[in-house]
CSV table of N, CA and C in Angstrom, one decimal:
chain,number,residue,atom,x,y,z
A,442,MET,N,40.0,41.4,-6.6
A,442,MET,CA,40.3,41.9,-7.8
A,442,MET,C,39.6,43.5,-8.1
A,443,SER,N,40.3,43.9,-9.2
A,443,SER,CA,39.8,45.2,-9.2
A,443,SER,C,38.4,45.3,-9.9
A,444,ARG,N,37.6,46.3,-9.4
A,444,ARG,CA,36.3,46.6,-10.0
A,444,ARG,C,36.4,47.3,-11.4
A,445,ASN,N,37.6,47.5,-11.7
A,445,ASN,CA,37.9,48.0,-13.2
A,445,ASN,C,38.5,46.9,-14.1
A,446,LEU,N,38.2,45.7,-13.6
A,446,LEU,CA,38.9,44.8,-14.5
A,446,LEU,C,37.9,44.5,-15.4
A,447,PRO,N,38.6,44.6,-17.0
A,447,PRO,CA,37.8,44.6,-18.1
A,447,PRO,C,37.1,43.2,-18.5
A,448,LYS,N,36.2,43.1,-19.2
A,448,LYS,CA,35.5,42.1,-19.7
A,448,LYS,C,36.4,41.3,-20.7
A,449,PRO,N,36.5,40.2,-20.6
A,449,PRO,CA,37.5,39.6,-21.7
A,449,PRO,C,36.5,39.2,-22.9
A,450,HIS,N,37.1,38.6,-24.1
A,450,HIS,CA,36.3,38.1,-25.1
A,450,HIS,C,35.9,36.8,-24.7
A,451,LYS,N,35.0,36.6,-25.6
A,451,LYS,CA,34.2,34.9,-25.0
A,451,LYS,C,35.1,33.8,-25.7
A,452,THR,N,36.1,34.3,-26.7
A,452,THR,CA,37.0,33.4,-27.3
A,452,THR,C,38.2,34.1,-27.3
A,453,VAL,N,39.6,33.6,-26.8
A,453,VAL,CA,40.8,34.3,-26.2
A,453,VAL,C,41.7,33.2,-27.2
A,454,ASP,N,42.5,33.9,-28.0
A,454,ASP,CA,43.7,33.4,-28.5
A,454,ASP,C,44.8,33.5,-27.6
A,455,LEU,N,45.4,32.2,-27.4
A,455,LEU,CA,46.5,32.3,-26.7
A,455,LEU,C,48.0,32.3,-27.3
A,456,HIS,N,47.9,32.4,-28.6
A,456,HIS,CA,49.2,32.5,-29.2
A,456,HIS,C,49.6,34.0,-29.0
A,457,ALA,N,51.1,33.7,-28.6
A,457,ALA,CA,51.9,34.9,-28.2
A,457,ALA,C,51.8,36.1,-29.2
A,458,GLU,N,51.6,35.8,-30.3
A,458,GLU,CA,51.8,36.9,-31.4
A,458,GLU,C,50.4,37.9,-31.4
A,459,SER,N,49.5,37.1,-30.8
A,459,SER,CA,48.0,37.9,-30.5
A,459,SER,C,48.0,38.9,-29.7
A,460,PHE,N,49.0,38.9,-28.7
A,460,PHE,CA,48.9,39.9,-27.5
A,460,PHE,C,50.6,40.1,-27.1
A,461,LEU,N,51.5,40.0,-27.7
A,461,LEU,CA,53.0,40.3,-27.3
A,461,LEU,C,53.4,40.9,-28.7
A,462,ALA,N,54.2,42.1,-28.7
A,462,ALA,CA,55.3,42.4,-29.6
A,462,ALA,C,56.7,42.1,-29.5
A,463,ASN,N,57.4,42.1,-30.3
A,463,ASN,CA,58.9,41.5,-30.4
A,463,ASN,C,59.0,40.2,-29.8
A,464,LEU,N,58.2,39.3,-30.3
A,464,LEU,CA,58.5,37.8,-30.3
A,464,LEU,C,59.6,37.3,-30.1
A,465,GLU,N,60.7,37.9,-31.1
A,465,GLU,CA,62.2,37.4,-31.1
A,465,GLU,C,62.8,37.8,-29.9
A,466,ASP,N,62.4,38.5,-29.1
A,466,ASP,CA,63.0,38.7,-27.5
A,466,ASP,C,62.7,37.6,-26.7
A,467,TYR,N,61.8,36.6,-27.0
A,467,TYR,CA,61.5,35.6,-26.1
A,467,TYR,C,62.0,34.3,-26.5
A,468,GLU,N,62.3,33.4,-25.4
A,468,GLU,CA,62.6,32.1,-25.7
A,468,GLU,C,61.4,31.2,-25.7
A,469,LEU,N,61.2,29.8,-26.1
A,469,LEU,CA,59.9,29.4,-26.1
A,469,LEU,C,59.5,29.0,-24.8
A,470,ASP,N,60.1,28.8,-23.8
A,470,ASP,CA,59.2,28.7,-22.4
A,470,ASP,C,59.0,29.9,-21.9
A,471,GLU,N,59.5,31.3,-22.1
A,471,GLU,CA,59.0,32.5,-21.9
A,471,GLU,C,57.6,32.5,-22.7
A,472,LEU,N,57.5,32.1,-23.8
A,472,LEU,CA,56.3,32.5,-24.6
A,472,LEU,C,55.3,31.6,-24.0
A,473,VAL,N,55.5,30.5,-23.7
A,473,VAL,CA,54.5,29.7,-23.2
A,473,VAL,C,54.2,30.2,-21.5
A,474,ALA,N,55.0,30.7,-20.9
A,474,ALA,CA,54.7,31.3,-19.5
A,474,ALA,C,54.1,32.6,-19.6
A,475,GLU,N,54.2,33.4,-20.8
A,475,GLU,CA,53.5,34.5,-21.1
A,475,GLU,C,51.8,34.3,-21.5
A,476,SER,N,51.8,33.0,-22.3
A,476,SER,CA,50.5,32.7,-22.7
A,476,SER,C,49.6,31.9,-21.6
A,477,LEU,N,50.4,31.6,-20.7
A,477,LEU,CA,49.7,30.7,-19.5
A,477,LEU,C,49.4,32.1,-18.5
A,478,ASP,N,50.0,33.0,-18.1
A,478,ASP,CA,49.8,34.5,-17.5
A,478,ASP,C,48.4,34.9,-18.2
A,479,TYR,N,48.4,35.2,-19.6
A,479,TYR,CA,47.4,35.7,-20.2
A,479,TYR,C,46.1,34.9,-20.0
A,480,LEU,N,46.4,33.5,-20.1
A,480,LEU,CA,45.1,32.7,-19.6
A,480,LEU,C,44.5,32.9,-18.6
A,481,ARG,N,45.4,33.1,-17.3
A,481,ARG,CA,45.0,33.2,-16.1
A,481,ARG,C,44.3,34.5,-16.0
A,482,ASP,N,44.8,35.7,-16.8
A,482,ASP,CA,44.0,36.8,-16.7
A,482,ASP,C,42.8,36.8,-17.0
A,483,GLN,N,42.7,36.2,-18.3
A,483,GLN,CA,41.3,36.2,-19.1
A,483,GLN,C,40.1,35.6,-18.3
A,484,LEU,N,41.1,34.3,-18.0
A,484,LEU,CA,40.0,33.4,-17.1
A,484,LEU,C,39.5,33.9,-15.9
A,485,ASP,N,40.6,34.5,-15.2
A,485,ASP,CA,40.0,35.4,-13.9
A,485,ASP,C,39.1,36.3,-14.3
A,486,ALA,N,39.2,37.0,-14.9
A,486,ALA,CA,38.3,38.0,-15.6
A,486,ALA,C,36.8,37.6,-16.0
A,487,ALA,N,36.9,36.4,-16.6
A,487,ALA,CA,35.7,35.6,-16.9
A,487,ALA,C,34.8,35.1,-15.7
A,488,ILE,N,35.9,34.8,-14.8
A,488,ILE,CA,35.0,34.1,-13.6
A,488,ILE,C,34.4,35.5,-13.0
A,489,TYR,N,35.4,36.6,-12.7
A,489,TYR,CA,34.8,37.9,-12.2
A,489,TYR,C,33.3,38.2,-12.7
A,490,TRP,N,33.5,38.4,-13.9
A,490,TRP,CA,32.3,38.9,-14.9
A,490,TRP,C,31.1,37.7,-14.8
A,491,GLY,N,31.3,36.7,-14.3
A,491,GLY,CA,30.3,35.7,-14.3
A,491,GLY,C,29.9,35.0,-15.6
A,492,TYR,N,30.8,34.8,-16.5
A,492,TYR,CA,30.6,34.3,-17.8
A,492,TYR,C,30.4,32.7,-17.1
A,493,PRO,N,29.4,32.2,-18.3
A,493,PRO,CA,29.0,30.9,-18.0
A,493,PRO,C,30.2,29.9,-18.5
A,494,GLU,N,31.0,30.4,-19.6
A,494,GLU,CA,32.1,29.8,-20.3
A,494,GLU,C,32.9,30.7,-21.1
A,495,ILE,N,34.2,30.4,-21.4
A,495,ILE,CA,35.2,31.0,-22.3
A,495,ILE,C,35.7,29.8,-23.0
A,496,LYS,N,36.4,30.5,-24.0
A,496,LYS,CA,37.1,29.3,-24.8
A,496,LYS,C,38.3,30.1,-25.2
A,497,PHE,N,39.5,28.9,-25.2
A,497,PHE,CA,40.8,29.3,-25.4
A,497,PHE,C,41.3,28.8,-26.6
A,498,ILE,N,41.9,29.5,-27.6
A,498,ILE,CA,42.7,28.7,-28.8
A,498,ILE,C,44.0,28.3,-28.4
A,499,HIS,N,44.6,27.3,-28.4
A,499,HIS,CA,45.6,26.7,-28.0
A,499,HIS,C,46.5,26.2,-29.4
A,500,GLY,N,45.5,25.8,-30.2
A,500,GLY,CA,46.3,25.5,-31.7
A,500,GLY,C,47.0,24.3,-31.5
A,501,LYS,N,47.5,23.7,-32.7
A,501,LYS,CA,48.1,22.4,-32.9
A,501,LYS,C,49.8,22.6,-32.8
A,502,GLY,N,50.4,22.9,-33.4
A,502,GLY,CA,51.8,23.0,-33.4
A,502,GLY,C,52.4,21.7,-32.9
A,503,LYS,N,53.1,21.9,-31.6
A,503,LYS,CA,54.0,20.7,-31.2
A,503,LYS,C,53.1,20.0,-29.9
A,504,GLY,N,52.3,20.6,-29.5
A,504,GLY,CA,51.2,20.4,-28.2
A,504,GLY,C,51.8,21.0,-27.2
A,505,ILE,N,52.9,21.9,-27.1
A,505,ILE,CA,53.5,22.2,-25.9
A,505,ILE,C,52.4,23.3,-25.4
A,506,LEU,N,51.9,24.4,-26.0
A,506,LEU,CA,50.8,25.2,-25.3
A,506,LEU,C,49.6,24.4,-24.8
A,507,LYS,N,49.2,23.5,-25.6
A,507,LYS,CA,48.0,22.8,-25.3
A,507,LYS,C,48.2,22.0,-24.2
A,508,THR,N,49.0,21.3,-23.8
A,508,THR,CA,49.6,20.6,-22.5
A,508,THR,C,49.5,21.6,-21.5
A,509,ALA,N,50.3,22.7,-21.6
A,509,ALA,CA,50.4,23.7,-20.5
A,509,ALA,C,49.2,24.1,-20.3
A,510,VAL,N,48.1,24.4,-21.1
A,510,VAL,CA,46.9,25.3,-20.7
A,510,VAL,C,46.1,24.0,-20.1
A,511,TYR,N,46.1,22.8,-20.7
A,511,TYR,CA,45.2,21.6,-19.8
A,511,TYR,C,45.9,21.4,-18.4
A,512,ASP,N,47.0,21.6,-18.4
A,512,ASP,CA,47.4,21.3,-17.0
A,512,ASP,C,47.2,22.4,-15.9
A,513,GLU,N,47.3,23.6,-16.5
A,513,GLU,CA,46.7,24.9,-15.7
A,513,GLU,C,45.2,24.8,-15.5
A,514,LEU,N,44.5,24.3,-16.4
A,514,LEU,CA,42.9,24.3,-16.0
A,514,LEU,C,42.7,23.2,-15.2
A,515,ARG,N,43.5,22.0,-15.1
A,515,ARG,CA,43.4,21.0,-14.2
A,515,ARG,C,43.5,21.6,-12.7
A,516,ILE,N,44.3,22.5,-12.3
A,516,ILE,CA,44.4,23.4,-11.4
A,516,ILE,C,43.4,24.0,-11.0
A,517,TYR,N,42.7,24.8,-11.8
A,517,TYR,CA,41.5,25.4,-11.7
A,517,TYR,C,40.5,24.7,-11.3
A,518,LYS,N,40.2,23.5,-11.8
A,518,LYS,CA,39.0,22.5,-11.7
A,518,LYS,C,39.4,22.0,-10.2
A,519,GLN,N,40.5,21.5,-10.1
A,519,GLN,CA,40.5,21.1,-8.6
A,519,GLN,C,40.5,22.0,-7.7
A,520,SER,N,40.8,23.4,-7.8
A,520,SER,CA,40.4,24.3,-6.8
A,520,SER,C,38.9,24.6,-6.7
A,521,GLY,N,38.3,24.2,-7.4
A,521,GLY,CA,36.6,24.3,-7.6
A,521,GLY,C,36.7,26.1,-8.4
A,522,ALA,N,37.4,26.4,-8.9
A,522,ALA,CA,37.3,27.7,-9.7
A,522,ALA,C,36.5,27.6,-11.0
A,523,ILE,N,36.5,26.3,-11.5
A,523,ILE,CA,35.6,26.2,-12.8
A,523,ILE,C,35.2,24.8,-12.7
A,524,SER,N,34.1,24.6,-13.2
A,524,SER,CA,33.3,23.5,-13.2
A,524,SER,C,34.1,22.1,-14.0
A,525,HIS,N,34.2,22.6,-15.3
A,525,HIS,CA,35.1,21.5,-16.2
A,525,HIS,C,35.6,22.3,-17.6
A,526,TYR,N,36.2,21.6,-18.5
A,526,TYR,CA,36.8,21.9,-19.7
A,526,TYR,C,36.8,20.6,-20.7
A,527,HIS,N,36.7,20.9,-21.6
A,527,HIS,CA,36.8,20.2,-22.9
A,527,HIS,C,37.0,20.8,-24.2
A,528,PRO,N,37.6,19.6,-25.0
A,528,PRO,CA,37.7,20.5,-26.4
A,528,PRO,C,36.6,20.6,-27.2
A,529,SER,N,36.9,21.6,-27.9
A,529,SER,CA,35.4,22.2,-28.6
A,529,SER,C,35.1,20.9,-29.5
A,530,TYR,N,33.8,21.0,-29.6
A,530,TYR,CA,33.3,19.8,-30.4
A,530,TYR,C,33.5,19.9,-31.9
A,531,SER,N,33.6,21.4,-32.6
A,531,SER,CA,33.7,22.0,-33.7
A,531,SER,C,35.4,22.0,-34.1
A,532,ASN,N,36.2,22.3,-33.2
A,532,ASN,CA,37.8,22.4,-33.4
A,532,ASN,C,38.4,22.0,-32.4
A,533,GLU,N,39.4,21.0,-32.4
A,533,GLU,CA,40.0,20.7,-31.3
A,533,GLU,C,41.2,21.3,-30.8
A,534,ASP,N,41.3,22.5,-31.6
A,534,ASP,CA,42.5,23.5,-31.6
A,534,ASP,C,42.1,24.5,-30.5
A,535,ILE,N,40.8,24.2,-29.8
A,535,ILE,CA,40.1,25.2,-28.7
A,535,ILE,C,39.7,24.5,-27.8
A,536,VAL,N,39.8,25.0,-26.6
A,536,VAL,CA,39.3,24.2,-25.2
A,536,VAL,C,38.3,25.0,-24.8
A,537,VAL,N,37.1,24.5,-24.3
A,537,VAL,CA,36.0,25.3,-23.8
A,537,VAL,C,36.0,25.0,-22.3
A,538,VAL,N,35.9,26.2,-21.6
A,538,VAL,CA,36.1,26.1,-20.2
A,538,VAL,C,34.6,26.4,-19.6
A,539,VAL,N,34.3,25.5,-18.7
A,539,VAL,CA,32.7,25.9,-18.3
A,539,VAL,C,33.2,26.2,-16.9
A,540,ILE,N,32.5,27.5,-16.5
A,540,ILE,CA,32.9,28.1,-15.3
A,540,ILE,C,31.6,27.8,-14.4
A,541,GLY,N,30.6,28.0,-14.6
A,541,GLY,CA,29.3,27.7,-13.9
A,541,GLY,C,29.2,26.2,-14.1
A,542,LEU,N,28.1,25.9,-12.9
A,542,LEU,CA,27.6,24.4,-13.1
A,542,LEU,C,26.4,24.3,-14.1
């Protein structure tokens, strides 16, 4: 990873409208893929910068993004890149990713 990797926010909104323009140019599956790419970028940056945890807002909706996010985090956990993850105690639309032990 680049030494110029910017520090991510402590809470990251994964809704495409928060980081993409021209949403009408995307199909639903493309928006989910873009959100997962954004999650990976932000989570990798949080790991790089030594964050103890990072929160991702996936929202309610139809649960498509939430399911995709949890599937991706399962891979990170299995690889040992993160310690664990769980829904936020104060808002189930947010997942808390614990990076360190």
